[in-house]
Coordinates of C-alpha atoms in Angstrom, one line a residue:
Chain A
M1 CA 19.6 -5.5 20.2
G2 CA 22.5 -4.0 22.2
A3 CA 23.2 -1.4 19.5
I4 CA 19.6 -0.3 19.4
F5 CA 19.3 -0.2 23.2
R6 CA 22.4 1.9 23.6
R7 CA 21.5 4.3 20.8
E8 CA 17.9 4.7 22.1
L9 CA 19.1 5.3 25.7
K10 CA 21.6 7.9 24.5
A11 CA 18.9 9.5 22.4
Y12 CA 16.7 9.8 25.5
F13 CA 19.5 11.5 27.5
T14 CA 20.7 13.8 24.7
S15 CA 17.2 15.2 24.2
P16 CA 15.4 16.8 27.1
I17 CA 12.7 14.1 27.3
A18 CA 14.3 11.8 29.8
Y19 CA 15.2 14.7 32.1
I20 CA 11.7 16.1 31.9
F21 CA 10.2 12.7 32.5
I22 CA 12.3 12.0 35.5
T23 CA 11.9 15.5 37.0
V24 CA 8.1 15.5 36.7
F25 CA 8.0 12.0 38.2
Y26 CA 10.2 13.0 41.1
L27 CA 8.2 16.2 41.9
Y28 CA 4.9 14.4 41.7
T29 CA 5.8 11.4 43.9
A30 CA 7.9 13.6 46.3
T31 CA 4.8 15.7 46.9
Y32 CA 3.0 12.6 48.1
F33 CA 5.9 11.3 50.1
V34 CA 6.5 14.6 51.9
N35 CA 2.8 15.0 52.6
Y36 CA 1.9 11.5 53.8
N37 CA 5.2 10.2 55.2
V38 CA 7.1 13.2 56.3
Y39 CA 4.3 15.6 57.3
Y40 CA 1.7 13.2 58.6
G41 CA 4.3 10.7 59.7
L42 CA 2.9 7.6 58.1
T43 CA 5.3 4.7 58.0
D44 CA 3.3 3.1 55.3
M45 CA 4.4 4.0 51.7
S46 CA 1.2 2.7 50.0
Y47 CA 0.0 6.2 49.1
V48 CA 3.3 7.0 47.4
F49 CA 3.1 3.8 45.4
Q50 CA -0.5 4.3 44.5
C51 CA 0.0 7.8 43.2
A52 CA 2.6 6.6 40.7
F53 CA -0.2 4.9 38.7
N54 CA -1.8 8.2 37.7
I55 CA 1.3 10.0 36.8
L56 CA 2.8 7.1 34.8
M57 CA -0.4 6.9 32.9
I58 CA 0.3 10.3 31.5
L59 CA 4.1 10.3 31.5
L60 CA 4.9 7.0 29.9
P61 CA 3.0 7.5 26.7
L62 CA 5.1 10.7 26.3
L63 CA 8.2 8.6 26.8
T64 CA 7.3 6.0 24.3
M65 CA 5.5 8.1 21.7
R66 CA 8.6 8.8 19.5
L67 CA 10.1 5.3 19.6
F68 CA 8.9 4.1 16.2
T69 CA 7.1 7.2 14.9
E70 CA 10.3 9.1 14.5
E71 CA 12.0 6.2 12.8
K72 CA 9.3 6.2 10.2
R73 CA 9.2 9.9 9.8
Q74 CA 12.9 10.2 9.4
K75 CA 13.0 7.0 7.3
T76 CA 15.6 5.6 9.7
D77 CA 13.6 2.5 10.0
Q78 CA 15.0 1.6 6.6
C79 CA 18.4 1.3 8.3
L80 CA 17.1 -0.9 11.1
L81 CA 14.9 -3.1 9.0
T82 CA 17.5 -3.7 6.3
A83 CA 20.2 -4.5 8.8
P84 CA 20.9 -8.2 9.6
V85 CA 18.9 -8.1 12.8
N86 CA 15.5 -9.7 13.6
L87 CA 12.5 -7.6 14.4
F88 CA 12.2 -9.0 17.9
S89 CA 15.6 -7.6 18.9
V90 CA 14.7 -4.2 17.4
V91 CA 11.6 -4.1 19.5
M92 CA 13.4 -5.4 22.6
G93 CA 16.2 -2.9 22.2
K94 CA 13.7 0.0 22.3
F95 CA 11.5 -1.5 25.0
L96 CA 14.5 -2.0 27.3
A97 CA 15.8 1.5 26.6
A98 CA 12.5 3.1 27.6
T99 CA 12.3 0.7 30.6
C100 CA 15.7 1.8 31.6
V101 CA 14.7 5.5 31.7
F102 CA 11.7 4.4 33.7
L103 CA 13.9 2.5 36.2
C104 CA 15.9 5.7 36.7
A105 CA 12.7 7.4 37.6
I106 CA 11.4 4.9 40.1
A107 CA 14.9 4.5 41.7
V108 CA 13.8 7.5 43.8
Y109 CA 11.6 5.1 45.8
A110 CA 14.7 3.6 47.3
V111 CA 15.6 7.1 48.5
Y112 CA 12.2 7.6 49.9
A113 CA 12.4 4.2 51.7
V114 CA 15.8 5.0 53.2
V115 CA 14.6 8.5 54.3
L116 CA 11.5 7.1 55.8
F117 CA 13.5 4.4 57.6
G118 CA 15.8 7.1 58.9
L119 CA 12.9 9.2 60.2
S120 CA 10.8 6.6 61.7
G121 CA 13.3 3.9 62.5
Y122 CA 10.9 1.3 61.1
L123 CA 10.0 0.1 57.6
A124 CA 8.2 -2.9 56.2
W125 CA 11.0 -3.6 53.7
A126 CA 9.3 -6.7 52.2
T127 CA 6.3 -4.6 51.3
V128 CA 8.3 -1.9 49.8
I129 CA 10.3 -4.4 47.7
G130 CA 7.1 -6.1 46.6
N131 CA 5.6 -2.7 45.7
L132 CA 8.6 -1.8 43.7
A133 CA 8.4 -5.1 41.8
A134 CA 4.8 -4.3 41.0
L135 CA 5.6 -0.8 39.9
V136 CA 8.3 -2.1 37.5
M137 CA 5.8 -4.5 36.0
L138 CA 3.1 -1.8 35.7
G139 CA 5.5 0.7 34.1
A140 CA 6.9 -2.0 31.7
S141 CA 3.3 -2.8 30.7
F142 CA 2.6 0.8 29.9
I143 CA 5.8 1.0 27.9
A144 CA 4.9 -2.1 25.9
I145 CA 1.5 -0.6 25.1
G146 CA 3.1 2.7 24.1
L147 CA 5.7 1.0 22.0
F148 CA 3.0 -1.0 20.2
V149 CA 1.0 2.2 19.4
S150 CA 4.1 4.0 18.2
A151 CA 4.7 1.2 15.7
M152 CA 1.2 1.8 14.3
T153 CA 1.3 5.5 13.5
E154 CA 3.6 8.1 12.1
S155 CA 2.5 10.9 14.4
Q156 CA 4.0 11.3 17.9
V157 CA 0.9 13.1 19.1
V158 CA -1.5 10.4 17.9
A159 CA 0.8 7.8 19.4
A160 CA 0.7 9.5 22.8
I161 CA -3.0 10.0 22.8
I162 CA -3.9 6.5 21.6
S163 CA -1.5 4.9 24.2
F164 CA -3.1 7.0 26.9
I165 CA -6.5 5.9 25.8
I166 CA -5.5 2.2 25.8
I167 CA -4.0 2.6 29.3
M168 CA -7.1 4.4 30.4
F169 CA -9.1 1.5 29.1
F170 CA -7.2 -0.9 31.3
F171 CA -7.5 1.5 34.2
M172 CA -11.2 2.1 33.9
I173 CA -12.4 -1.4 32.9
D174 CA -12.8 -2.9 36.3
M175 CA -14.5 0.2 37.6
L176 CA -17.0 -0.1 34.8
S177 CA -17.6 -3.8 35.6
G178 CA -20.1 -2.7 38.3
I179 CA -22.7 -1.7 35.7
V180 CA -22.4 -4.9 33.7
Q181 CA -25.0 -7.5 34.5
V182 CA -23.5 -10.4 32.5
E183 CA -21.5 -12.5 35.0
W184 CA -18.7 -13.8 32.7
L185 CA -18.2 -10.4 31.1
R186 CA -17.9 -8.8 34.5
T187 CA -15.3 -11.4 35.5
V188 CA -13.3 -10.7 32.4
M189 CA -13.5 -6.9 33.0
V190 CA -12.4 -7.2 36.6
S191 CA -9.5 -9.5 35.7
L192 CA -8.3 -7.1 33.1
G193 CA -8.2 -4.1 35.5
F194 CA -4.7 -2.8 36.0
Y195 CA -5.4 -0.6 38.9
S196 CA -6.9 -3.2 41.3
R197 CA -4.1 -5.6 40.5
Y198 CA -1.5 -3.0 41.1
A199 CA -3.2 -1.6 44.3
E200 CA -3.3 -5.1 45.8
F201 CA 0.5 -4.9 46.2
S202 CA 0.3 -1.6 48.2
T203 CA -1.9 -3.4 50.8
G204 CA 1.2 -5.6 51.4
L205 CA -0.1 -8.6 49.4
F206 CA 2.5 -10.0 47.0
S207 CA 0.4 -11.8 44.4
V208 CA 2.2 -14.0 41.9
P209 CA -0.9 -14.2 39.5
N210 CA -0.8 -10.4 39.3
I211 CA 2.9 -10.4 38.4
I212 CA 2.1 -13.1 35.8
F213 CA -0.7 -10.9 34.5
F214 CA 1.6 -8.0 33.9
V215 CA 4.3 -10.1 32.4
S216 CA 1.7 -11.5 30.0
I217 CA 0.6 -8.0 29.1
I218 CA 4.3 -7.0 28.4
F219 CA 4.8 -10.1 26.3
I220 CA 1.6 -9.7 24.3
F221 CA 2.2 -6.1 23.4
N222 CA 5.8 -6.6 22.5
F223 CA 4.7 -9.5 20.3
L224 CA 2.0 -7.3 18.7
T225 CA 4.6 -4.6 18.0
V226 CA 6.7 -7.2 16.2
R227 CA 3.6 -8.2 14.2
A228 CA 2.8 -4.6 13.5
L229 CA 6.3 -4.0 12.0
E230 CA 6.0 -7.2 10.1
K231 CA 2.6 -6.3 8.7
R232 CA 3.8 -2.9 7.5
R233 CA 6.3 -4.7 5.3
W234 CA 3.6 -6.8 3.8
A235 CA 1.2 -4.0 3.3
Chain B
M1 CA 25.1 -12.1 -7.3
I2 CA 21.4 -11.1 -7.3
E3 CA 18.8 -13.2 -8.9
V4 CA 15.3 -11.8 -9.2
Q5 CA 12.5 -14.0 -10.5
N6 CA 9.1 -12.6 -11.3
L7 CA 9.2 -10.1 -8.4
T8 CA 5.9 -8.4 -8.0
K9 CA 4.6 -5.9 -5.6
Q10 CA 0.9 -5.1 -5.5
Y11 CA -0.7 -2.2 -3.6
G12 CA -4.4 -2.9 -3.8
A13 CA -5.3 -3.2 -7.4
K14 CA -2.2 -1.4 -8.6
K15 CA 0.9 -3.3 -9.4
A16 CA 3.8 -1.1 -8.5
V17 CA 6.3 -3.7 -9.7
D18 CA 5.1 -6.3 -12.2
S19 CA 7.0 -9.6 -12.4
L20 CA 10.6 -8.3 -12.8
T21 CA 13.1 -10.9 -13.7
F22 CA 16.8 -10.2 -14.0
T23 CA 20.2 -11.3 -12.7
V24 CA 23.1 -9.1 -11.5
N25 CA 26.4 -10.8 -11.7
D26 CA 29.3 -10.3 -9.3
G27 CA 31.3 -7.1 -10.0
E28 CA 28.7 -5.6 -12.2
I29 CA 27.4 -2.1 -11.9
L30 CA 23.7 -2.2 -12.9
G31 CA 21.7 1.0 -13.5
F32 CA 18.0 1.1 -12.8
L33 CA 16.6 3.8 -15.0
G34 CA 13.0 4.9 -15.1
P35 CA 10.7 7.9 -14.7
N36 CA 9.5 8.8 -11.2
G37 CA 7.1 6.3 -9.9
A38 CA 8.3 3.5 -12.2
G39 CA 8.9 1.1 -9.3
K40 CA 12.7 1.6 -8.9
S41 CA 12.6 2.3 -5.2
T42 CA 9.9 -0.4 -4.6
T43 CA 12.2 -2.9 -6.3
M44 CA 15.1 -1.9 -4.2
N45 CA 13.1 -2.0 -1.0
M46 CA 12.1 -5.5 -1.9
L47 CA 15.7 -6.6 -2.7
T48 CA 16.9 -5.3 0.7
G49 CA 14.0 -6.8 2.6
Y50 CA 12.5 -3.5 3.8
I51 CA 9.2 -4.5 2.2
S52 CA 8.2 -7.9 1.1
S53 CA 7.2 -8.9 -2.4
T54 CA 3.6 -9.9 -3.2
S55 CA 5.0 -12.8 -5.2
G56 CA 8.2 -13.8 -6.8
K57 CA 11.7 -14.4 -5.5
A58 CA 14.8 -12.4 -4.8
L59 CA 18.0 -14.3 -4.1
I60 CA 20.9 -12.4 -2.6
N61 CA 24.1 -14.5 -3.2
G62 CA 21.8 -17.5 -3.4
V63 CA 19.9 -16.7 -0.2
D64 CA 16.2 -15.9 -0.4
I65 CA 15.5 -12.5 1.2
L66 CA 12.2 -13.6 2.6
D67 CA 13.2 -17.1 3.8
D68 CA 16.5 -16.2 5.5
P69 CA 16.4 -12.4 5.8
I70 CA 19.3 -12.1 8.3
N71 CA 21.8 -14.0 6.2
A72 CA 20.6 -12.3 3.0
K73 CA 20.8 -8.8 4.5
K74 CA 24.4 -9.5 5.7
N75 CA 25.4 -9.3 2.0
I76 CA 23.8 -5.9 1.3
G77 CA 24.7 -2.3 2.0
Y78 CA 21.7 -0.1 1.2
L79 CA 21.4 3.6 0.7
P80 CA 17.7 4.4 0.5
E81 CA 16.4 7.4 -1.4
I82 CA 16.4 9.4 1.8
P83 CA 19.6 8.5 3.8
P84 CA 18.4 6.9 7.0
L85 CA 20.3 9.2 9.4
Y86 CA 19.6 9.9 13.0
L87 CA 19.9 13.7 12.9
D88 CA 20.7 14.1 16.6
M89 CA 23.7 11.9 16.5
T90 CA 27.3 12.8 15.5
V91 CA 28.7 11.1 12.4
K92 CA 31.0 9.2 14.7
D93 CA 28.2 7.9 17.0
Y94 CA 26.0 7.1 14.0
L95 CA 28.6 5.0 12.2
N96 CA 29.6 3.2 15.3
F97 CA 25.9 2.4 15.8
V98 CA 25.6 1.0 12.3
Y99 CA 28.8 -0.9 12.9
D100 CA 27.2 -2.5 16.0
L101 CA 23.9 -3.0 14.3
K102 CA 25.5 -4.9 11.4
K103 CA 27.5 -6.9 13.9
C104 CA 30.7 -6.3 12.0
K105 CA 33.8 -8.4 12.7
I106 CA 36.3 -6.1 11.0
P107 CA 38.5 -4.1 13.4
R108 CA 36.4 -1.2 14.3
K109 CA 38.7 1.8 14.2
A110 CA 40.5 1.0 11.1
H111 CA 37.4 0.0 9.2
L112 CA 35.5 3.2 10.1
E113 CA 38.6 5.3 9.2
D114 CA 38.7 3.4 5.8
V115 CA 35.0 4.1 5.1
C116 CA 35.2 7.7 6.1
G117 CA 38.3 8.2 4.0
L118 CA 36.6 6.6 1.0
V119 CA 33.6 8.8 1.1
K120 CA 35.6 11.8 2.4
I121 CA 33.7 12.6 5.6
T122 CA 36.7 12.4 7.9
D123 CA 36.6 16.2 8.5
V124 CA 33.0 16.1 9.7
Y125 CA 33.4 13.0 11.8
E126 CA 32.7 14.7 15.1
R127 CA 29.9 16.9 13.9
I128 CA 26.2 16.4 14.5
I129 CA 24.4 15.1 11.4
R130 CA 21.6 17.6 11.6
N131 CA 24.1 20.4 10.8
L132 CA 25.7 18.8 7.8
S133 CA 25.0 19.9 4.3
K134 CA 23.0 17.8 2.0
G135 CA 26.0 16.5 0.2
Y136 CA 27.7 15.4 3.4
K137 CA 24.5 13.8 4.6
Q138 CA 24.4 11.8 1.4
R139 CA 27.9 10.7 1.9
V140 CA 27.3 9.7 5.5
G141 CA 24.4 7.6 4.1
L142 CA 26.8 6.1 1.7
A143 CA 29.3 5.4 4.5
Q144 CA 26.6 3.7 6.4
A145 CA 25.9 1.4 3.4
L146 CA 29.6 0.6 3.1
I147 CA 30.1 -0.4 6.7
G148 CA 30.9 -4.1 7.0
N149 CA 32.1 -4.3 3.4
P150 CA 29.0 -5.9 2.0
P151 CA 29.6 -7.5 -1.4
I152 CA 26.4 -6.0 -2.8
L153 CA 25.6 -2.3 -2.7
I154 CA 22.2 -1.0 -3.5
L155 CA 22.1 2.7 -4.0
D156 CA 18.8 4.5 -4.6
E157 CA 19.4 7.8 -6.4
P158 CA 22.7 8.5 -4.7
T159 CA 23.4 11.8 -6.4
V160 CA 20.0 13.4 -6.0
G161 CA 20.2 17.0 -4.7
L162 CA 24.0 17.2 -4.9
D163 CA 25.9 20.0 -6.7
P164 CA 27.7 19.1 -9.9
K165 CA 31.1 18.7 -8.3
Q166 CA 29.7 16.4 -5.6
I167 CA 27.9 14.4 -8.3
I168 CA 31.1 13.8 -10.2
E169 CA 32.8 12.8 -6.9
I170 CA 30.1 10.4 -6.0
R171 CA 30.1 8.9 -9.5
T172 CA 33.8 8.4 -9.4
L173 CA 33.4 6.8 -6.0
I174 CA 30.7 4.4 -7.2
K175 CA 32.8 3.4 -10.2
K176 CA 35.6 2.7 -7.8
L177 CA 33.3 0.7 -5.5
G178 CA 32.1 -1.2 -8.5
K179 CA 35.5 -2.8 -8.8
K180 CA 35.1 -4.6 -5.5
H181 CA 31.3 -4.7 -5.1
T182 CA 28.3 -5.6 -7.1
V183 CA 26.3 -2.4 -7.4
I184 CA 22.8 -1.6 -8.2
L185 CA 22.2 2.1 -8.8
S186 CA 18.9 3.8 -9.6
S187 CA 18.5 7.1 -11.2
H188 CA 16.4 9.1 -13.5
I189 CA 19.4 11.0 -14.7
L190 CA 20.6 9.5 -17.9
P191 CA 24.2 10.7 -18.2
E192 CA 24.8 9.4 -14.8
I193 CA 23.8 5.8 -15.8
Q194 CA 25.8 6.2 -19.0
A195 CA 28.8 7.4 -17.0
V196 CA 28.8 4.8 -14.3
C197 CA 27.0 1.6 -15.3
D198 CA 28.0 -1.4 -17.3
R199 CA 24.4 -2.4 -17.8
V200 CA 21.1 -0.7 -17.7
I201 CA 17.6 -1.9 -16.9
I202 CA 15.0 0.5 -17.9
I203 CA 11.8 0.2 -15.8
N204 CA 8.6 1.7 -16.9
K205 CA 5.3 1.3 -15.1
G206 CA 6.7 -1.5 -13.0
K207 CA 8.0 -3.6 -15.9
I208 CA 11.3 -4.1 -17.5
A209 CA 11.3 -2.1 -20.8
A210 CA 14.9 -2.8 -21.7
D211 CA 17.8 -4.7 -20.3
D212 CA 21.2 -4.3 -22.0
T213 CA 24.6 -2.8 -21.8
T214 CA 24.7 1.0 -22.2
E215 CA 26.6 0.6 -25.5
N216 CA 24.3 -2.0 -26.9
L217 CA 21.3 0.0 -25.9
T218 CA 22.6 3.0 -27.9
K219 CA 23.8 0.9 -30.7
N220 CA 21.1 -1.7 -31.2
I221 CA 18.1 0.5 -30.8
T222 CA 18.9 2.9 -33.6
T223 CA 16.3 2.1 -36.1
D224 CA 18.1 3.8 -39.0
Y225 CA 21.8 4.1 -39.3
R226 CA 23.2 7.6 -39.7
L227 CA 26.7 8.9 -40.3
I228 CA 27.9 12.4 -40.1
A229 CA 31.1 13.1 -42.2
R230 CA 32.9 16.4 -42.3
I231 CA 34.6 16.6 -45.6
D232 CA 36.7 19.3 -47.2
G233 CA 35.8 19.3 -50.9
A234 CA 33.5 20.7 -53.5
R235 CA 30.0 20.3 -52.1
E236 CA 28.0 19.1 -55.2
E237 CA 30.8 16.7 -56.2
V238 CA 31.0 15.2 -52.7
L239 CA 27.3 14.7 -52.6
K240 CA 27.4 12.9 -55.9
T241 CA 30.2 10.7 -54.8
I242 CA 28.6 9.7 -51.6
K243 CA 25.4 8.9 -53.3
G244 CA 27.3 6.5 -55.5
I245 CA 28.3 4.3 -52.6
S246 CA 26.1 1.2 -52.3
G247 CA 23.9 1.1 -49.2
V248 CA 23.4 4.8 -49.0
I249 CA 19.8 5.8 -48.9
S250 CA 20.2 9.5 -48.8
V251 CA 22.8 12.2 -48.1
S252 CA 22.5 15.9 -47.4
A253 CA 24.9 18.6 -46.6
D254 CA 24.2 21.3 -44.0
M255 CA 25.8 24.7 -43.5
E256 CA 29.4 25.4 -44.3
R257 CA 31.6 24.8 -41.2
E258 CA 34.8 26.2 -42.6
K259 CA 35.7 27.4 -46.0
G260 CA 34.7 24.6 -48.3
V261 CA 34.0 22.2 -45.4
Y262 CA 30.6 20.8 -44.9
D263 CA 28.9 18.2 -42.6
Y264 CA 27.3 15.5 -44.7
E265 CA 24.5 13.6 -43.1
I266 CA 24.4 10.1 -44.6
E267 CA 21.6 7.7 -44.0
T268 CA 22.4 4.1 -44.9
K269 CA 20.7 0.7 -44.9
E270 CA 20.6 -0.9 -41.5
D271 CA 23.4 -3.4 -41.9
A272 CA 25.6 -1.4 -44.4
D273 CA 28.9 -0.1 -43.1
I274 CA 30.1 2.4 -45.6
R275 CA 32.9 4.0 -43.7
R276 CA 35.8 2.4 -45.4
E277 CA 34.3 2.8 -48.9
L278 CA 33.6 6.4 -48.1
F279 CA 37.2 7.0 -47.1
K280 CA 38.6 5.4 -50.2
R281 CA 36.4 7.3 -52.6
V282 CA 37.0 10.6 -50.9
A283 CA 40.7 10.0 -50.7
A284 CA 40.8 9.1 -54.4
R285 CA 39.4 12.5 -55.2
N286 CA 42.0 14.2 -53.0
W287 CA 39.4 15.5 -50.6
I288 CA 39.9 15.2 -46.9
I289 CA 37.7 13.7 -44.3
L290 CA 38.0 15.9 -41.2
G291 CA 35.6 14.0 -39.1
L292 CA 33.4 11.0 -39.2
K293 CA 30.9 9.9 -36.5
S294 CA 27.8 7.8 -36.4
S295 CA 24.9 9.8 -35.1
E296 CA 23.6 7.3 -32.6
M297 CA 20.6 7.9 -30.5
T298 CA 21.6 9.1 -27.1
L299 CA 20.4 7.2 -24.1
E300 CA 18.1 10.0 -23.6
D301 CA 16.4 9.4 -27.0
I302 CA 16.1 5.7 -26.2
F303 CA 14.7 6.3 -22.8
L304 CA 12.1 8.6 -24.1
K305 CA 11.2 6.3 -26.9
I306 CA 10.9 3.3 -24.5
T307 CA 8.9 5.1 -21.9
M308 CA 6.6 6.9 -24.2
D309 CA 6.0 4.3 -26.9
D310 CA 4.7 0.8 -26.0
S311 CA 5.2 -0.7 -29.4
F312 CA 8.9 0.1 -29.1
E313 CA 9.2 -2.0 -26.0
L314 CA 8.5 -5.2 -27.9
K315 CA 11.1 -4.6 -30.5
M316 CA 13.7 -3.7 -27.9
K317 CA 13.2 -6.9 -26.0
K318 CA 14.0 -8.9 -29.2
S319 CA 17.1 -7.1 -30.0
S320 CA 18.6 -7.0 -26.5
G321 CA 21.6 -9.5 -26.5
Y322 CA 21.2 -10.6 -22.9
K323 CA 23.3 -13.9 -23.4
A324 CA 26.2 -12.0 -24.8
E325 CA 26.0 -9.6 -21.9
T326 CA 26.5 -12.3 -19.3
A327 CA 29.8 -13.3 -20.9
S328 CA 31.1 -9.7 -20.9
A329 CA 30.1 -9.3 -17.3
D330 CA 32.3 -12.2 -16.4
E331 CA 35.2 -10.5 -18.1
E332 CA 34.5 -7.4 -16.0
K333 CA 34.6 -9.6 -12.9
S334 CA 38.0 -11.0 -13.7
S335 CA 39.4 -7.6 -14.5
A336 CA 37.8 -6.3 -11.3
E337 CA 39.7 -8.9 -9.3
E338 CA 42.9 -7.9 -10.9
N339 CA 42.2 -4.3 -9.9
S340 CA 41.1 -5.0 -6.4
G341 CA 44.6 -5.2 -4.9
K342 CA 45.4 -1.8 -6.3
T343 CA 42.2 -0.2 -5.2
A344 CA 42.7 -1.4 -1.7
D345 CA 46.0 0.4 -1.6
E346 CA 44.4 3.5 -3.0
N347 CA 41.7 3.3 -0.4
S348 CA 44.1 3.1 2.5
K349 CA 46.1 5.9 1.1
E350 CA 43.0 8.1 1.0
A351 CA 42.1 7.1 4.5
E352 CA 45.5 8.3 5.7
E353 CA 44.9 11.6 4.0

């Protein structure tokens, strides 16, 4: 796991992808931060946290799209899968590497918080930390989804688009629940919604069930990735 | 030691590999020979655990590759058909990665130096793999397989795409490796198998068409026994004399090679060995034998016959002396052990260079 994690992380930073990812993320969130917190003088960072959802929905599939597709295309998966390591640690190595790049990106929130504290002299630290925890969970969920999709296809573009669609599905599903008349189905749809669960944190509400929900999503998709790799061997 | 029992791989209705059964003993170099699409790579992928078999068993040093993949894989170094190289890494980073991946316990620096010296990639150690020539890439692939000193090496067409000089180098290297490792090598190039392997398994359409030593294959399969003798003597007289030997079915002389020297092609009954008798009779007449060789079928002929002709396959299976083969493989093993000390010295010497 360690070897794969280190290799993957290095690969991110030797190619432009990690830099592009981080730069775009900084620019996008900084725009919100400067607008709402610096310009309008809000001491509440909830807008800056909420905006991350949209940009990560687009950026994270781009970060994860090559994780397994490239291995297959270059046949390097033959090296990984014939080495004495289990599939779970292969998947975890890659998952953690992508998560690590993602953490580098969201580390900028600490800077925002400090700047805001400096400007206003006041900050609800607990809320900010709770929000950050939620953001980590959200991003890791997106990464788990993207990783799963990349194990299913050999094309990076297809992987990016499909991951985006799946994330979009989890984003839209609770919005669509309004038009559904069946009670139980609506409950399911609402409870699957990523956005409402994530947005809840930015209102200052730290909800353990929501954290558990995201952890479950991460676990399920990483598990599916292992199964997808396993299945390919049996095909 | 690799034991394969009824290994089968089915893709839909098509059987890519159809119940292969064979054993590779320690210290043996086994060649997998077959036309493209015969199932060589599929078999190798199953042996290394990259894909799973539909049915059947593959035991690597007694460990089932499907039941306990991690322990089985520890014994294998695998060079797939396309070397699994991360093009954006340097050779150094890549080999270090493989070293970590395989969780090697051997001292890192010395081991990597040994391996690089062995496959002669020390001078490109710091370079990015993408920029290496095909020959170097292949060797980095081989280095990757050698890391951790696995007792079994599985090499899928290791010389494909190399120039003749590199091919000879790689072959020499494989022969050298065969002294310390059990090697399975696949190829569709016949001279390669002949040059490197102790034993050949010919695979055709997913089935074993032949399993024997290279010598036995060329010897046993010849359906008719032919000799070519180059004799200095009066042509008609010689023909008559040879015809007089018992066991000779027919004899003919072809063009004059030197003045008064002809090549005589002699066909004899299957179990008749007329060489001594021939010598005596020719010597008695004061003629001189300048050359004598049996015109065996080349491996190439055998290969074509086996892969083209299904009826031939049955005959082959009967004649292959598999039991005898096991014994000779044991001899190889003991001689390999004797040599191993010496080769280790050689290796370290090369590493220093």
